[in-house]
């Protein structure tokens, strides 16, 4: 868990956020909860977000991956996709998350892949498939986010314009 991975962003996303004074990997991260859980976002674009989560440390009393851990992974990946879709002038706020747990994971790393189901002006919905190291589906989730306008600080806005 001590290894650090870097999130890969497409060049158009890097260009879109350039000059805004924002740290992309920090902005599109798993936050403090994800850090404590060992969640890593390895690839992030509006069309596909990929992240991993270790099973160890995220289990329930029977030693199985906790369903809430799968939900954290799913909501994180779907939210990052929605935020990237919305662009630098919108934030994504989760309004609906549902998870179906298909099989148990007892060890190793699970990988989540979020892909869009709907990307509109005010909402975005992502399907997130979480699989174990053998490629077996552990969980399928769907997240819908509300996209809300946010003001970009005037200094960042001026430096992006000129």
PDB file of C-alpha atoms in Angstrom:
ATOM      1  CA  UNK A   1       0.000   0.000   0.000  1.00  0.00           C
ATOM      2  CA  UNK A   2       3.005   2.291   0.223  1.00  0.00           C
ATOM      3  CA  UNK A   3       3.352   2.604  -3.535  1.00  0.00           C
ATOM      4  CA  UNK A   4       2.199   5.849  -5.094  1.00  0.00           C
ATOM      5  CA  UNK A   5       0.539   5.833  -8.493  1.00  0.00           C
ATOM      6  CA  UNK A   6      -0.070   8.821 -10.687  1.00  0.00           C
ATOM      7  CA  UNK A   7      -3.391   9.464 -12.355  1.00  0.00           C
ATOM      8  CA  UNK A   8      -3.233   9.613 -16.141  1.00  0.00           C
ATOM      9  CA  UNK A   9      -5.320  12.396 -17.707  1.00  0.00           C
ATOM     10  CA  UNK A  10      -5.888  12.923 -21.450  1.00  0.00           C
ATOM     11  CA  UNK A  11      -4.095  15.973 -22.865  1.00  0.00           C
ATOM     12  CA  UNK A  12      -7.387  17.790 -23.581  1.00  0.00           C
ATOM     13  CA  UNK A  13      -8.281  17.628 -19.867  1.00  0.00           C
ATOM     14  CA  UNK A  14      -4.842  18.938 -18.871  1.00  0.00           C
ATOM     15  CA  UNK A  15      -5.246  21.777 -21.414  1.00  0.00           C
ATOM     16  CA  UNK A  16      -8.772  22.582 -20.194  1.00  0.00           C
ATOM     17  CA  UNK A  17      -7.622  23.045 -16.585  1.00  0.00           C
ATOM     18  CA  UNK A  18      -4.280  24.707 -17.391  1.00  0.00           C
ATOM     19  CA  UNK A  19      -3.936  28.197 -15.968  1.00  0.00           C
ATOM     20  CA  UNK A  20      -6.694  27.752 -13.377  1.00  0.00           C
ATOM     21  CA  UNK A  21      -4.209  27.158 -10.564  1.00  0.00           C
ATOM     22  CA  UNK A  22      -5.769  23.786  -9.734  1.00  0.00           C
ATOM     23  CA  UNK A  23      -3.920  20.581  -8.893  1.00  0.00           C
ATOM     24  CA  UNK A  24      -5.662  18.030 -11.124  1.00  0.00           C
ATOM     25  CA  UNK A  25      -4.546  14.881  -9.255  1.00  0.00           C
ATOM     26  CA  UNK A  26      -5.658  16.416  -5.935  1.00  0.00           C
ATOM     27  CA  UNK A  27      -8.940  17.768  -7.359  1.00  0.00           C
ATOM     28  CA  UNK A  28      -9.837  14.461  -8.980  1.00  0.00           C
ATOM     29  CA  UNK A  29      -8.753  12.187  -6.156  1.00  0.00           C
ATOM     30  CA  UNK A  30     -10.397   9.887  -3.669  1.00  0.00           C
ATOM     31  CA  UNK A  31     -10.018  12.473  -0.896  1.00  0.00           C
ATOM     32  CA  UNK A  32      -9.170  11.691   2.715  1.00  0.00           C
ATOM     33  CA  UNK A  33     -11.523   8.708   2.960  1.00  0.00           C
ATOM     34  CA  UNK A  34     -10.092   7.165  -0.190  1.00  0.00           C
ATOM     35  CA  UNK A  35      -6.547   7.757   1.034  1.00  0.00           C
ATOM     36  CA  UNK A  36      -7.286   5.912   4.283  1.00  0.00           C
ATOM     37  CA  UNK A  37      -8.775   3.048   2.278  1.00  0.00           C
ATOM     38  CA  UNK A  38      -5.866   2.844  -0.185  1.00  0.00           C
ATOM     39  CA  UNK A  39      -8.034   3.830  -3.153  1.00  0.00           C
ATOM     40  CA  UNK A  40      -6.014   4.903  -6.211  1.00  0.00           C
ATOM     41  CA  UNK A  41      -7.307   6.523  -9.373  1.00  0.00           C
ATOM     42  CA  UNK A  42      -5.049   5.400 -12.196  1.00  0.00           C
ATOM     43  CA  UNK A  43      -6.836   6.750 -15.271  1.00  0.00           C
ATOM     44  CA  UNK A  44      -9.310   9.610 -15.529  1.00  0.00           C
ATOM     45  CA  UNK A  45     -11.251  10.936 -18.523  1.00  0.00           C
ATOM     46  CA  UNK A  46     -14.937  11.807 -19.014  1.00  0.00           C
ATOM     47  CA  UNK A  47     -15.340   8.575 -21.040  1.00  0.00           C
ATOM     48  CA  UNK A  48     -13.575   6.221 -18.601  1.00  0.00           C
ATOM     49  CA  UNK A  49     -12.265   6.369 -15.038  1.00  0.00           C
ATOM     50  CA  UNK A  50     -10.264   3.477 -13.579  1.00  0.00           C
ATOM     51  CA  UNK A  51      -9.316   2.974  -9.958  1.00  0.00           C
ATOM     52  CA  UNK A  52      -8.131   0.262  -7.600  1.00  0.00           C
ATOM     53  CA  UNK A  53      -8.806  -0.627  -3.980  1.00  0.00           C
ATOM     54  CA  UNK A  54      -7.051  -3.219  -1.801  1.00  0.00           C
ATOM     55  CA  UNK A  55      -9.337  -5.743  -0.156  1.00  0.00           C
ATOM     56  CA  UNK A  56      -7.068  -5.924   2.900  1.00  0.00           C
ATOM     57  CA  UNK A  57      -8.066  -3.238   5.378  1.00  0.00           C
ATOM     58  CA  UNK A  58     -11.491  -2.794   3.756  1.00  0.00           C
ATOM     59  CA  UNK A  59     -13.270  -5.925   4.951  1.00  0.00           C
ATOM     60  CA  UNK A  60     -16.283  -6.640   7.122  1.00  0.00           C
ATOM     61  CA  UNK A  61     -16.119  -9.043  10.114  1.00  0.00           C
ATOM     62  CA  UNK A  62     -16.271 -12.184   7.906  1.00  0.00           C
ATOM     63  CA  UNK A  63     -13.124 -11.131   6.018  1.00  0.00           C
ATOM     64  CA  UNK A  64     -14.956 -10.175   2.826  1.00  0.00           C
ATOM     65  CA  UNK A  65     -14.645  -6.871   0.982  1.00  0.00           C
ATOM     66  CA  UNK A  66     -17.108  -4.552   2.700  1.00  0.00           C
ATOM     67  CA  UNK A  67     -20.029  -3.491   0.509  1.00  0.00           C
ATOM     68  CA  UNK A  68     -19.492   0.069   1.692  1.00  0.00           C
ATOM     69  CA  UNK A  69     -15.917  -0.082   0.397  1.00  0.00           C
ATOM     70  CA  UNK A  70     -17.249  -1.034  -3.035  1.00  0.00           C
ATOM     71  CA  UNK A  71     -19.682   1.884  -2.774  1.00  0.00           C
ATOM     72  CA  UNK A  72     -16.836   4.302  -1.932  1.00  0.00           C
ATOM     73  CA  UNK A  73     -14.862   3.084  -4.948  1.00  0.00           C
ATOM     74  CA  UNK A  74     -17.914   3.342  -7.213  1.00  0.00           C
ATOM     75  CA  UNK A  75     -18.967   6.808  -6.051  1.00  0.00           C
ATOM     76  CA  UNK A  76     -15.425   8.124  -6.314  1.00  0.00           C
ATOM     77  CA  UNK A  77     -14.910   6.877  -9.870  1.00  0.00           C
ATOM     78  CA  UNK A  78     -18.332   7.977 -11.099  1.00  0.00           C
ATOM     79  CA  UNK A  79     -17.953  11.393  -9.471  1.00  0.00           C
ATOM     80  CA  UNK A  80     -14.559  11.960 -11.071  1.00  0.00           C
ATOM     81  CA  UNK A  81     -16.022  11.089 -14.479  1.00  0.00           C
ATOM     82  CA  UNK A  82     -18.966  13.436 -13.927  1.00  0.00           C
ATOM     83  CA  UNK A  83     -16.675  16.265 -12.781  1.00  0.00           C
ATOM     84  CA  UNK A  84     -14.455  15.837 -15.819  1.00  0.00           C
ATOM     85  CA  UNK A  85     -17.532  15.835 -18.049  1.00  0.00           C
ATOM     86  CA  UNK A  86     -18.848  18.991 -16.372  1.00  0.00           C
ATOM     87  CA  UNK A  87     -15.557  20.835 -16.827  1.00  0.00           C
ATOM     88  CA  UNK A  88     -13.846  23.407 -14.624  1.00  0.00           C
ATOM     89  CA  UNK A  89     -16.971  25.521 -14.065  1.00  0.00           C
ATOM     90  CA  UNK A  90     -19.119  22.734 -12.586  1.00  0.00           C
ATOM     91  CA  UNK A  91     -18.938  20.406  -9.603  1.00  0.00           C
ATOM     92  CA  UNK A  92     -20.530  16.989  -9.399  1.00  0.00           C
ATOM     93  CA  UNK A  93     -22.718  16.089  -6.438  1.00  0.00           C
ATOM     94  CA  UNK A  94     -23.897  12.491  -6.105  1.00  0.00           C
ATOM     95  CA  UNK A  95     -27.678  12.223  -5.822  1.00  0.00           C
ATOM     96  CA  UNK A  96     -28.242   8.495  -6.348  1.00  0.00           C
ATOM     97  CA  UNK A  97     -25.988   5.473  -5.878  1.00  0.00           C
ATOM     98  CA  UNK A  98     -27.000   1.853  -6.095  1.00  0.00           C
ATOM     99  CA  UNK A  99     -24.772  -1.186  -5.853  1.00  0.00           C
ATOM    100  CA  UNK A 100     -25.398  -4.825  -6.610  1.00  0.00           C
ATOM    101  CA  UNK A 101     -22.863  -7.177  -5.022  1.00  0.00           C
ATOM    102  CA  UNK A 102     -22.320 -10.308  -7.130  1.00  0.00           C
ATOM    103  CA  UNK A 103     -19.489 -12.182  -5.419  1.00  0.00           C
ATOM    104  CA  UNK A 104     -17.150 -11.918  -2.467  1.00  0.00           C
ATOM    105  CA  UNK A 105     -13.557 -10.754  -2.614  1.00  0.00           C
ATOM    106  CA  UNK A 106     -11.305 -11.961   0.221  1.00  0.00           C
ATOM    107  CA  UNK A 107      -7.872 -10.708  -0.838  1.00  0.00           C
ATOM    108  CA  UNK A 108      -5.918  -8.837  -3.459  1.00  0.00           C
ATOM    109  CA  UNK A 109      -6.932  -5.732  -5.333  1.00  0.00           C
ATOM    110  CA  UNK A 110     -10.274  -4.894  -6.902  1.00  0.00           C
ATOM    111  CA  UNK A 111     -10.458  -2.626  -9.947  1.00  0.00           C
ATOM    112  CA  UNK A 112     -13.357  -0.355 -10.800  1.00  0.00           C
ATOM    113  CA  UNK A 113     -14.098   1.006 -14.266  1.00  0.00           C
ATOM    114  CA  UNK A 114     -16.625   3.819 -14.624  1.00  0.00           C
ATOM    115  CA  UNK A 115     -18.195   4.504 -18.013  1.00  0.00           C
ATOM    116  CA  UNK A 116     -20.941   7.009 -18.844  1.00  0.00           C
ATOM    117  CA  UNK A 117     -24.541   5.997 -19.302  1.00  0.00           C
ATOM    118  CA  UNK A 118     -25.741   9.609 -19.700  1.00  0.00           C
ATOM    119  CA  UNK A 119     -23.828  12.888 -19.859  1.00  0.00           C
ATOM    120  CA  UNK A 120     -26.060  15.932 -19.932  1.00  0.00           C
ATOM    121  CA  UNK A 121     -25.820  19.594 -18.953  1.00  0.00           C
ATOM    122  CA  UNK A 122     -27.243  19.172 -15.455  1.00  0.00           C
ATOM    123  CA  UNK A 123     -26.780  15.465 -14.662  1.00  0.00           C
ATOM    124  CA  UNK A 124     -24.367  12.663 -15.453  1.00  0.00           C
ATOM    125  CA  UNK A 125     -24.860   8.948 -14.809  1.00  0.00           C
ATOM    126  CA  UNK A 126     -22.038   6.403 -14.748  1.00  0.00           C
ATOM    127  CA  UNK A 127     -22.017   2.623 -14.539  1.00  0.00           C
ATOM    128  CA  UNK A 128     -19.163   1.283 -12.449  1.00  0.00           C
ATOM    129  CA  UNK A 129     -18.031  -2.332 -12.764  1.00  0.00           C
ATOM    130  CA  UNK A 130     -15.788  -3.600  -9.972  1.00  0.00           C
ATOM    131  CA  UNK A 131     -13.815  -6.779 -10.661  1.00  0.00           C
ATOM    132  CA  UNK A 132     -11.357  -8.941  -8.758  1.00  0.00           C
ATOM    133  CA  UNK A 133      -7.842  -9.802  -9.935  1.00  0.00           C
ATOM    134  CA  UNK A 134      -9.199 -12.724 -11.962  1.00  0.00           C
ATOM    135  CA  UNK A 135     -11.530 -10.389 -13.859  1.00  0.00           C
ATOM    136  CA  UNK A 136     -14.670 -11.681 -12.115  1.00  0.00           C
ATOM    137  CA  UNK A 137     -17.357  -9.094 -11.463  1.00  0.00           C
ATOM    138  CA  UNK A 138     -17.638  -8.336  -7.751  1.00  0.00           C
ATOM    139  CA  UNK A 139     -20.066  -5.413  -7.917  1.00  0.00           C
ATOM    140  CA  UNK A 140     -22.031  -3.367 -10.432  1.00  0.00           C
ATOM    141  CA  UNK A 141     -22.988   0.158  -9.416  1.00  0.00           C
ATOM    142  CA  UNK A 142     -24.743   3.120 -10.980  1.00  0.00           C
ATOM    143  CA  UNK A 143     -24.155   6.696  -9.852  1.00  0.00           C
ATOM    144  CA  UNK A 144     -26.082   9.795 -10.892  1.00  0.00           C
ATOM    145  CA  UNK A 145     -24.544  13.183 -10.164  1.00  0.00           C
ATOM    146  CA  UNK A 146     -26.068  16.627 -10.312  1.00  0.00           C
ATOM    147  CA  UNK A 147     -23.755  19.060 -12.111  1.00  0.00           C
ATOM    148  CA  UNK A 148     -23.784  22.431 -10.348  1.00  0.00           C
ATOM    149  CA  UNK A 149     -22.263  25.673 -11.576  1.00  0.00           C
ATOM    150  CA  UNK A 150     -19.330  26.928  -9.512  1.00  0.00           C
ATOM    151  CA  UNK A 151     -17.587  30.258  -9.678  1.00  0.00           C
ATOM    152  CA  UNK A 152     -13.944  30.136 -10.665  1.00  0.00           C
ATOM    153  CA  UNK A 153     -11.886  32.687  -8.696  1.00  0.00           C
ATOM    154  CA  UNK A 154     -11.327  35.897 -10.693  1.00  0.00           C
ATOM    155  CA  UNK A 155      -7.522  35.519 -10.679  1.00  0.00           C
ATOM    156  CA  UNK A 156      -7.737  32.009 -12.117  1.00  0.00           C
ATOM    157  CA  UNK A 157     -10.318  33.107 -14.668  1.00  0.00           C
ATOM    158  CA  UNK A 158      -8.172  36.046 -15.813  1.00  0.00           C
ATOM    159  CA  UNK A 159      -5.010  33.935 -16.146  1.00  0.00           C
ATOM    160  CA  UNK A 160      -6.898  31.295 -18.168  1.00  0.00           C
ATOM    161  CA  UNK A 161      -8.226  33.957 -20.547  1.00  0.00           C
ATOM    162  CA  UNK A 162      -4.971  35.646 -21.309  1.00  0.00           C
TER     163      UNK A 162
END
